[in-house]
XYZ file of C-alpha atoms in Angstrom:
664
model
C 100.224 32.213 59.770
C 96.589 33.157 59.940
C 95.136 36.649 60.074
C 95.978 36.916 63.700
C 99.653 36.190 63.366
C 101.542 39.495 63.865
C 105.039 38.572 65.149
C 107.722 36.193 64.094
C 107.760 34.715 67.536
C 104.231 33.396 67.054
C 105.236 31.321 64.008
C 106.561 28.377 65.869
C 103.193 28.058 67.755
C 100.931 28.911 64.754
C 98.411 26.282 64.147
C 98.120 26.946 60.413
C 101.844 26.453 59.959
C 101.693 23.286 62.016
C 98.827 22.033 59.890
C 100.817 22.682 56.676
C 103.694 20.520 57.758
C 101.692 18.055 59.791
C 100.567 14.484 58.858
C 96.974 15.340 57.710
C 96.359 15.957 54.061
C 94.531 19.266 53.237
C 92.490 19.510 50.039
C 93.469 22.481 47.820
C 89.832 23.585 48.047
C 89.889 23.724 51.897
C 89.231 27.208 53.432
C 92.445 26.505 55.411
C 94.477 27.913 52.520
C 92.719 31.379 52.580
C 93.573 31.579 56.198
C 97.179 30.417 55.699
C 97.997 32.981 52.957
C 96.545 35.902 54.880
C 99.468 36.308 57.312
C 101.052 39.451 58.621
C 104.346 40.232 60.215
C 105.084 43.544 61.896
C 108.835 43.486 62.279
C 110.584 40.430 61.166
C 114.051 39.425 62.282
C 115.783 38.008 59.244
C 117.694 35.090 60.587
C 114.855 34.050 62.845
C 112.570 33.886 59.776
C 115.137 31.844 57.914
C 115.544 29.405 60.846
C 111.715 28.948 61.327
C 111.171 28.470 57.656
C 114.046 25.917 57.506
C 112.476 24.081 60.418
C 109.043 24.083 58.873
C 110.398 22.872 55.557
C 112.277 19.940 57.141
C 109.219 18.903 59.102
C 107.112 18.833 55.951
C 105.635 15.446 55.248
C 105.696 15.044 51.473
C 103.195 12.142 51.549
C 100.427 14.475 52.730
C 100.633 16.305 49.364
C 100.214 19.625 51.218
C 103.117 21.328 49.462
C 101.618 20.259 46.089
C 98.298 21.607 47.283
C 99.955 24.948 48.186
C 101.481 25.066 44.770
C 98.039 24.395 43.134
C 96.501 27.226 45.241
C 99.137 29.470 43.725
C 98.721 28.254 40.210
C 94.965 28.756 40.485
C 95.493 32.317 41.514
C 98.048 33.122 38.757
C 95.377 32.497 36.164
C 93.441 35.469 37.474
C 96.402 37.802 38.204
C 96.259 39.917 35.047
C 92.440 40.458 35.556
C 93.064 41.333 39.262
C 95.645 43.846 38.153
C 93.260 45.452 35.777
C 90.568 45.514 38.462
C 92.985 46.815 41.055
C 92.096 43.869 43.251
C 95.035 44.405 45.713
C 93.904 41.851 48.255
C 93.977 39.087 45.642
C 97.376 40.111 44.477
C 98.736 40.268 48.072
C 97.400 36.786 48.829
C 98.931 35.421 45.640
C 102.235 37.053 46.668
C 101.995 35.463 50.104
C 101.426 32.079 48.600
C 104.430 32.453 46.425
C 106.541 33.813 49.223
C 105.829 30.721 51.323
C 106.598 28.361 48.310
C 109.835 30.161 47.703
C 110.945 29.923 51.367
C 110.121 26.123 51.427
C 111.771 25.531 48.039
C 114.994 27.224 49.254
C 115.297 24.703 52.031
C 114.258 21.785 49.918
C 116.935 22.586 47.309
C 119.618 22.830 50.021
C 118.612 19.512 51.617
C 117.364 17.362 48.688
C 118.350 16.215 45.301
C 116.284 17.149 42.326
C 114.475 13.823 42.254
C 113.499 14.270 45.937
C 112.324 17.795 45.183
C 110.080 16.437 42.334
C 108.461 14.094 44.946
C 107.414 17.046 46.977
C 105.490 18.359 43.999
C 104.198 14.935 42.958
C 102.510 13.500 46.107
C 98.751 13.959 46.079
C 96.199 12.342 48.422
C 93.198 10.831 46.730
C 89.786 9.994 48.088
C 89.232 6.196 48.532
C 87.706 4.662 45.431
C 88.428 7.663 43.176
C 90.016 7.047 39.756
C 93.588 8.181 39.432
C 93.546 11.261 37.367
C 96.125 11.850 34.675
C 99.348 12.800 36.460
C 100.462 16.439 36.031
C 103.951 17.782 36.182
C 103.372 20.349 38.860
C 107.021 21.569 38.878
C 106.910 22.190 35.158
C 103.518 24.001 35.570
C 104.987 26.135 38.314
C 108.091 27.215 36.343
C 106.070 28.024 33.236
C 103.542 29.957 35.316
C 106.352 31.964 36.979
C 107.739 32.916 33.593
C 104.253 33.744 32.247
C 103.591 35.878 35.303
C 106.820 37.903 34.853
C 106.080 38.686 31.162
C 102.346 39.166 31.386
C 101.696 41.097 34.580
C 102.474 44.829 34.208
C 104.864 46.470 36.654
C 102.767 48.659 38.918
C 102.977 49.579 42.600
C 100.451 46.880 43.495
C 102.216 44.171 41.451
C 105.829 45.068 42.337
C 106.101 42.561 45.192
C 104.633 39.599 43.360
C 106.833 40.292 40.291
C 109.912 40.462 42.588
C 108.837 37.225 44.257
C 108.422 35.468 40.870
C 111.899 36.515 39.833
C 113.373 35.509 43.171
C 111.638 32.044 43.066
C 113.089 31.317 39.627
C 116.593 32.212 41.085
C 115.938 29.861 43.990
C 114.841 26.998 41.675
C 118.118 27.407 39.742
C 120.253 27.570 42.987
C 121.077 23.780 42.855
C 124.243 25.007 41.112
C 125.495 26.529 44.377
C 125.745 23.141 45.985
C 127.698 21.439 43.250
C 131.337 21.988 42.392
C 130.841 20.749 38.800
C 128.832 22.830 36.345
C 125.345 21.447 36.017
C 124.281 20.783 32.360
C 120.899 19.145 32.702
C 118.133 18.282 35.073
C 114.333 18.811 35.281
C 114.422 22.529 36.073
C 117.041 23.202 33.420
C 114.975 21.178 30.893
C 111.728 22.948 31.614
C 113.282 26.365 31.142
C 114.774 25.357 27.780
C 111.707 23.664 26.211
C 107.956 24.042 25.526
C 106.164 27.018 26.861
C 109.213 28.559 28.464
C 111.152 28.309 25.249
C 108.346 30.179 23.459
C 108.546 32.959 26.017
C 112.413 33.288 25.960
C 112.640 36.700 24.151
C 109.770 38.114 26.175
C 111.352 37.080 29.493
C 114.812 38.388 28.563
C 113.195 41.657 27.405
C 111.132 42.032 30.517
C 114.184 41.400 32.779
C 116.195 43.900 30.875
C 113.379 46.501 31.158
C 113.183 45.788 34.882
C 116.901 46.575 35.061
C 116.529 49.668 32.867
C 113.500 51.140 34.731
C 115.279 51.065 38.123
C 111.965 51.172 39.959
C 112.146 51.587 43.723
C 110.173 49.417 46.060
C 106.828 51.220 46.580
C 105.851 52.210 50.105
C 103.126 50.206 51.871
C 99.538 51.334 51.017
C 96.775 50.503 53.460
C 94.213 53.257 52.841
C 92.854 51.588 49.799
C 91.174 48.935 51.960
C 88.230 50.910 53.220
C 86.096 49.402 55.996
C 82.803 48.086 54.708
C 80.953 49.122 57.876
C 81.572 50.842 61.059
C 84.174 48.897 63.014
C 85.628 47.440 59.842
C 85.121 43.747 60.004
C 87.330 40.753 59.215
C 88.094 41.578 55.576
C 89.251 45.079 56.305
C 91.495 44.000 59.237
C 92.903 41.135 57.221
C 93.590 43.192 54.113
C 95.249 46.185 55.793
C 97.368 43.857 57.855
C 98.513 42.123 54.773
C 99.319 45.381 53.001
C 101.525 46.750 55.771
C 102.864 43.503 57.197
C 104.029 41.922 53.861
C 105.764 45.144 52.916
C 107.848 44.750 56.054
C 108.615 41.113 55.180
C 109.492 42.051 51.611
C 111.692 45.039 52.417
C 113.431 43.474 55.323
C 114.415 40.474 53.308
C 111.767 37.912 54.232
C 113.740 34.669 54.387
C 116.879 36.361 55.706
C 119.327 38.848 54.302
C 122.708 39.146 55.650
C 122.673 42.270 57.685
C 120.325 45.236 58.274
C 117.475 46.187 56.083
C 117.528 45.125 52.449
C 115.495 48.212 51.666
C 118.534 50.255 52.818
C 121.081 48.100 51.062
C 118.975 47.556 47.921
C 116.778 50.459 47.085
C 116.042 48.752 43.737
C 115.170 45.174 44.677
C 113.314 44.206 41.484
C 116.044 45.743 39.272
C 118.769 44.007 41.155
C 116.948 40.580 41.231
C 115.989 40.730 37.509
C 119.550 41.463 36.519
C 120.799 38.525 38.537
C 118.255 36.211 36.945
C 119.162 37.479 33.529
C 122.897 36.722 34.116
C 122.135 33.278 35.487
C 119.861 32.379 32.528
C 122.242 33.711 29.876
C 125.183 31.691 31.405
C 123.311 28.325 31.515
C 125.183 25.822 29.393
C 124.018 24.732 25.970
C 121.761 21.723 25.757
C 122.860 18.554 23.922
C 120.821 19.451 20.840
C 120.240 23.150 21.098
C 122.081 26.257 22.257
C 120.974 28.198 25.248
C 118.033 30.243 24.045
C 118.555 32.972 26.678
C 122.033 33.506 25.464
C 120.739 33.653 21.884
C 118.257 36.378 22.844
C 121.012 38.361 24.596
C 123.191 38.013 21.471
C 120.630 39.122 18.938
C 118.262 41.839 20.325
C 118.141 45.097 18.388
C 117.467 48.805 18.929
C 113.803 49.940 18.713
C 115.211 52.614 16.209
C 116.475 49.897 13.953
C 114.174 49.876 10.894
C 116.183 47.242 8.960
C 114.082 44.736 7.224
C 116.842 42.157 7.296
C 115.513 39.135 9.264
C 117.622 37.947 12.188
C 119.096 34.464 11.881
C 118.346 33.940 15.598
C 114.946 32.683 16.663
C 114.636 34.661 19.908
C 115.494 38.176 18.778
C 113.521 41.238 19.971
C 113.747 45.038 20.075
C 114.537 47.280 23.028
C 115.306 50.961 23.552
C 119.059 51.235 23.380
C 119.141 54.800 24.646
C 117.456 53.714 27.906
C 119.620 50.662 28.164
C 122.830 52.789 27.695
C 121.690 55.245 30.426
C 120.967 52.462 32.908
C 124.381 50.818 32.182
C 126.212 54.120 32.705
C 124.347 54.739 36.034
C 124.926 51.291 37.491
C 128.519 50.423 36.593
C 129.668 50.583 40.194
C 127.911 47.273 40.819
C 129.520 43.977 39.779
C 126.382 42.537 38.118
C 125.881 45.713 35.915
C 129.543 45.533 34.769
C 129.165 41.855 33.942
C 126.004 42.664 31.921
C 127.944 45.381 30.030
C 130.729 42.994 29.301
C 128.220 40.373 28.113
C 126.499 42.784 25.775
C 129.645 44.298 24.267
C 131.159 40.857 23.706
C 128.183 39.015 22.451
C 125.744 41.501 20.894
C 127.200 43.318 17.831
C 124.197 45.653 17.739
C 124.894 46.950 21.347
C 128.583 47.182 20.656
C 128.030 49.294 17.460
C 125.601 51.493 19.269
C 127.875 52.182 22.196
C 130.850 53.025 19.981
C 128.627 55.455 18.034
C 127.721 57.424 21.194
C 129.149 60.907 21.410
C 128.957 60.817 25.235
C 131.000 57.669 25.729
C 132.756 59.199 28.699
C 129.516 58.546 30.669
C 130.289 54.790 30.330
C 134.056 54.886 30.373
C 134.464 57.093 33.530
C 132.736 54.608 35.852
C 134.839 51.780 34.413
C 138.041 53.738 35.074
C 136.947 54.422 38.626
C 136.483 50.705 39.182
C 140.094 50.188 38.108
C 141.376 53.100 40.042
C 140.027 51.691 43.234
C 141.444 48.205 42.405
C 142.376 47.681 46.048
C 138.678 47.778 47.062
C 137.225 45.628 44.266
C 137.202 41.887 43.866
C 139.500 40.544 41.115
C 136.554 39.474 38.867
C 135.081 42.938 38.824
C 138.455 44.443 37.880
C 138.863 41.798 35.153
C 135.448 42.653 33.692
C 136.186 46.372 33.690
C 139.520 45.837 32.044
C 138.140 43.495 29.368
C 135.451 46.089 28.614
C 138.184 48.656 27.917
C 139.977 46.145 25.741
C 136.918 45.476 23.745
C 136.293 49.227 23.297
C 139.887 49.878 22.260
C 139.618 47.385 19.432
C 137.827 50.216 17.586
C 140.016 53.042 16.057
C 137.206 55.586 16.144
C 136.816 55.140 19.891
C 140.653 55.400 20.274
C 140.612 58.757 18.394
C 137.430 60.192 19.977
C 138.595 59.675 23.594
C 141.380 62.212 23.127
C 138.892 64.848 21.944
C 136.741 64.577 25.172
C 138.029 67.063 27.724
C 137.435 66.457 31.422
C 137.773 68.822 34.351
C 138.516 68.240 38.095
C 138.478 64.460 38.396
C 137.674 64.288 42.114
C 138.289 60.455 42.591
C 141.736 60.696 41.083
C 143.723 61.637 44.193
C 147.343 61.127 43.292
C 147.549 64.328 41.398
C 145.238 67.321 40.843
C 143.895 67.023 37.316
C 142.191 70.259 36.534
C 141.864 69.483 32.882
C 142.741 66.221 30.937
C 141.472 64.267 27.984
C 139.564 61.069 28.517
C 142.236 59.268 26.524
C 145.066 60.512 28.811
C 143.080 59.643 31.881
C 142.464 56.188 30.550
C 146.180 55.725 30.020
C 146.925 56.938 33.587
C 144.479 54.490 35.125
C 145.637 51.466 33.099
C 149.297 52.247 33.932
C 148.365 52.540 37.635
C 146.677 49.161 37.398
C 149.766 47.672 35.901
C 151.927 49.077 38.659
C 149.571 47.878 41.389
C 149.617 44.443 39.826
C 153.468 44.409 39.758
C 153.647 45.134 43.447
C 150.658 43.199 44.811
C 148.980 40.415 42.670
C 151.427 39.758 39.988
C 148.720 38.384 37.681
C 150.062 37.822 34.266
C 146.497 37.783 32.785
C 145.970 41.282 34.197
C 149.234 42.557 32.733
C 148.464 41.121 29.369
C 145.054 42.811 29.071
C 146.298 46.141 30.366
C 149.166 46.161 27.837
C 146.819 45.042 25.059
C 144.487 47.939 25.693
C 147.429 50.414 25.669
C 148.781 48.877 22.472
C 145.438 49.112 20.710
C 145.282 52.888 21.668
C 148.985 53.672 20.919
C 148.775 54.625 17.289
C 145.935 56.939 17.977
C 147.549 58.743 21.045
C 146.899 62.474 20.692
C 148.032 65.510 22.711
C 149.007 63.340 25.643
C 148.748 65.141 28.981
C 152.201 65.901 30.448
C 151.502 63.683 33.442
C 150.276 60.696 31.192
C 153.502 60.985 29.159
C 155.615 61.012 32.392
C 153.769 57.922 33.697
C 154.358 55.945 30.512
C 158.148 56.522 30.867
C 157.995 56.006 34.651
C 156.449 52.617 34.092
C 159.290 51.752 31.700
C 161.826 52.919 34.302
C 160.162 50.602 36.969
C 160.299 47.723 34.523
C 163.939 48.487 33.736
C 164.862 48.534 37.422
C 163.038 45.204 37.938
C 164.804 43.763 34.974
C 168.269 44.713 36.361
C 167.385 43.232 39.751
C 166.337 39.908 38.402
C 169.339 39.834 36.039
C 171.678 40.436 38.996
C 170.054 37.579 40.960
C 170.326 35.235 38.066
C 174.024 36.147 37.689
C 174.742 35.565 41.392
C 172.941 32.305 41.200
C 175.155 31.148 38.382
C 178.230 32.046 40.380
C 177.003 30.256 43.512
C 177.570 26.574 44.396
C 175.541 23.948 42.664
C 172.554 22.627 44.581
C 171.749 19.067 45.186
C 171.716 17.000 42.086
C 173.736 19.573 40.260
C 170.762 21.946 39.630
C 170.573 25.757 40.343
C 167.735 28.094 40.904
C 168.472 29.754 37.524
C 165.330 28.384 35.816
C 163.100 30.359 38.216
C 165.056 33.552 37.505
C 165.058 32.792 33.862
C 161.326 32.535 33.838
C 160.955 35.759 35.673
C 163.409 37.467 33.329
C 161.485 36.147 30.319
C 158.191 37.605 31.636
C 159.745 41.001 32.343
C 161.402 41.163 28.995
C 158.042 40.361 27.271
C 156.542 43.338 29.103
C 159.460 45.604 28.403
C 159.220 44.677 24.702
C 155.546 45.434 24.725
C 156.164 48.898 26.351
C 158.856 49.677 23.736
C 156.461 48.704 20.997
C 153.735 51.019 22.524
C 156.092 53.968 22.695
C 157.343 53.253 19.137
C 153.819 52.963 17.814
C 152.979 56.413 19.160
C 156.208 57.913 17.788
C 155.777 56.311 14.379
C 152.155 57.243 13.886
C 151.527 60.514 15.762
C 154.863 61.978 16.982
C 153.868 65.532 15.919
C 150.687 65.231 18.150
C 152.642 64.234 21.233
C 155.353 66.685 22.188
C 154.956 65.761 25.890
C 155.925 62.182 25.258
C 159.036 63.279 23.305
C 159.924 65.466 26.163
C 159.541 62.745 28.746
C 161.534 60.370 26.476
C 164.400 62.847 26.206
C 164.371 63.634 29.888
C 164.975 59.920 30.745
C 166.896 58.896 27.697
C 169.568 57.168 29.796
C 166.950 54.496 30.690
C 166.994 53.092 27.132
C 170.784 52.846 26.673
C 171.134 49.405 28.275
C 168.478 47.929 25.807
C 170.153 49.294 22.623
C 172.359 46.197 22.223
C 170.026 43.657 23.832
C 169.170 41.031 21.089
C 165.435 41.077 22.188
C 165.064 44.838 21.701
C 167.527 45.934 19.036
C 165.099 46.221 16.213
C 162.545 48.223 18.118
C 165.229 50.504 19.657
C 166.177 51.747 16.228
C 163.270 54.110 16.011
C 163.733 55.342 19.599
C 167.450 55.990 18.951
C 166.475 57.929 15.807
C 164.021 60.094 17.739
C 166.325 60.604 20.721
C 169.296 61.415 18.466
C 167.339 63.795 16.212
C 165.802 65.899 19.021
C 168.995 65.807 21.153
C 170.785 67.359 18.239
C 168.142 70.032 17.811
C 168.330 70.914 21.489
C 172.178 71.197 21.397
C 171.858 73.585 18.383
C 169.344 75.670 20.367
C 171.928 76.309 23.070
C 172.391 75.450 26.775
C 170.250 76.262 29.886
C 167.073 76.156 27.951
C 163.766 76.751 29.762
C 161.040 74.124 29.787
C 159.004 76.282 27.425
C 161.906 76.709 25.023
C 162.518 72.891 25.008
C 158.896 72.278 24.207
C 159.064 74.744 21.472
C 162.167 73.128 19.887
C 160.356 69.656 20.107
C 157.149 70.990 18.512
C 159.111 72.403 15.489
C 161.323 69.400 15.299
C 158.380 67.016 15.241
C 157.223 68.741 12.036
C 160.702 68.653 10.481
C 161.504 64.885 11.179
C 161.065 63.042 7.960
C 158.640 60.133 8.426
C 160.742 57.825 6.341
C 163.548 57.994 8.920
C 161.439 55.733 11.116
C 161.199 51.985 10.387
C 157.620 50.696 9.916
C 156.423 47.957 12.189
C 153.190 46.022 11.956
C 150.263 47.808 13.566
C 149.627 46.822 17.200
C 146.154 45.229 17.396
C 144.822 42.872 20.005
C 141.377 41.346 20.135
C 139.690 39.829 23.251
C 138.843 36.231 22.882
C 137.073 34.209 25.539
C 138.882 31.192 27.003
C 137.796 27.706 26.081
C 134.907 26.566 28.332
C 134.118 30.150 29.624
C 131.381 28.624 31.791
C 134.077 27.424 34.230
C 134.751 31.024 35.065
C 131.392 32.755 34.519
C 128.983 30.376 36.245
C 130.825 30.396 39.624
C 131.223 34.215 39.183
C 127.536 34.815 38.485
C 126.403 32.637 41.374
C 128.826 34.402 43.756
C 127.130 37.662 42.720
C 123.709 36.113 43.500
C 125.068 34.877 46.847
C 126.446 38.327 47.764
C 123.927 40.731 46.238
C 120.665 38.869 45.978
C 117.937 40.765 47.724
C 116.201 38.798 50.646
C 118.327 35.722 49.863
C 120.603 34.239 52.475
C 122.437 30.996 52.164
C 124.667 29.652 54.909
C 128.261 29.343 53.623
C 128.270 25.710 54.741
C 127.402 23.499 51.834
C 128.334 25.990 49.113
C 130.525 23.993 46.698
C 130.661 26.097 43.569
C 133.143 28.680 44.813
C 135.202 29.251 47.914
C 134.038 31.895 50.299
C 137.118 33.982 49.918
C 136.492 34.265 46.185
C 132.837 35.253 46.581
């Protein structure tokens, strides 16, 4: 990898690389290291880089202590990085980056091939001169982790520091990637301990804040800059040639994924590599499990940070709180919701941070956040199930708030281009939300049949139902159409169950009735819920929803079979009252009424219907609660996101134990 290495093909023959993994120990003060970290690549081929790095790592002889010496070279340079940034010493920064890039590539292979104890040995071996006293042993792995965190929070984000900050974030992700190769959730270990204690613990809030701001700023990868290295004399000289080569060559390695991305150029796939990687690290850190004697400090920081506009003098009970600009955070969240990691971050903040939740619910432009969430659900066929769950739970959390449920019906939208089933020239955000949730239920009924998805969809509709206002004609139709679909399904299962009872007994005297009975029970639960949602709207805001009354009257025969059903008799009383009242009014108005005349009769009747004619039911309110041991779901999910969207990171599927490839 010296200054004269310009192509990937040269790597396998490169003397510096051979020396690094050879049998001879190299002192950390040897000029060799300057030569090693001044490498250039012109056009790397991702998988070849990965393969060559893998080979070099496996050939590394830990007893030489050369890997430890490489780490010490990096640590020595990190102490001067801030000064180098202030002095615009780009050559120094690039060489520090190169050093860390090499360490990260080697670590990635070590972690796949070795357990944590063997990894520690790679850091611990150190050759000593004969007769020298053994110095006090240092924990090089701990030093490196602390230095990486310190680098991320201390070095400002500039064009010249972008790549080393990206590399520092990526190296921490690599160090934590042991979880990929274990089916069980890891709850301890050296790396885990170092991030939870001592200097790293003290930097918790600053690290979380920096990673959040990296996500918020959405800085693109800067282009390569070579003109800043001016030749010192005619003809340039070694320093100029080396520096300009580093500047252009390393940018290629960086943007093309370095140690191997999956396909094509990472710069094309990930125009925001630092933002993407910072978000992934933030999600990994916030989902680490609690320690035996202390909660996860990164999750505490996520739970407790406040708005920079918050002037409250009330001290936070959490030790890792900080302030951040909520307006900037909100804008970034709205812009990035089409990506899985950003949706998971939004879920995390809404669920765990009351300050963020209050702020989001107070926004007068909540459609900027809700619309991307609805688009995720609308394209359910193209999304993985976890992304759909997160989007749906976000809606459920938002619908727990009555102000939100009222305000979404006041926001009018025009020409929703992604909604292709019907032209929606003008519709309220509330009606669009209802349409998308109902479509999700119908998709689930015909495809995945996931009870968890059904439950959350219906819970969101139920939370909104008392606040339904001026429902769009199409939204009202879809509510009744969903009930019709459920009714049809109910009749079909009921018929199958009846036929089964009439059929011959199976072996052992048993029949298949229990299966049908279970299906029937689930369908009747959903039908009951839909009746309660319709009833809630009629009881609380009938005069605001003439289109729902119209749709109800138009399909009134659907409800007749449930009038005498013991599971629905009580809830059907109100629907019967409404259907009977408006049917009578329409009969009095005459026959062959136009649609406009029917709607006029309904609007007048809605005002005339005495409210005490309708029986009161408890208000429908559902609150999202995480499952017990949520880490069993979230940790595999987060690491599947790292596996699939991490920039410049490629792991072979073989050996991945945490999740199956079809779920990633």
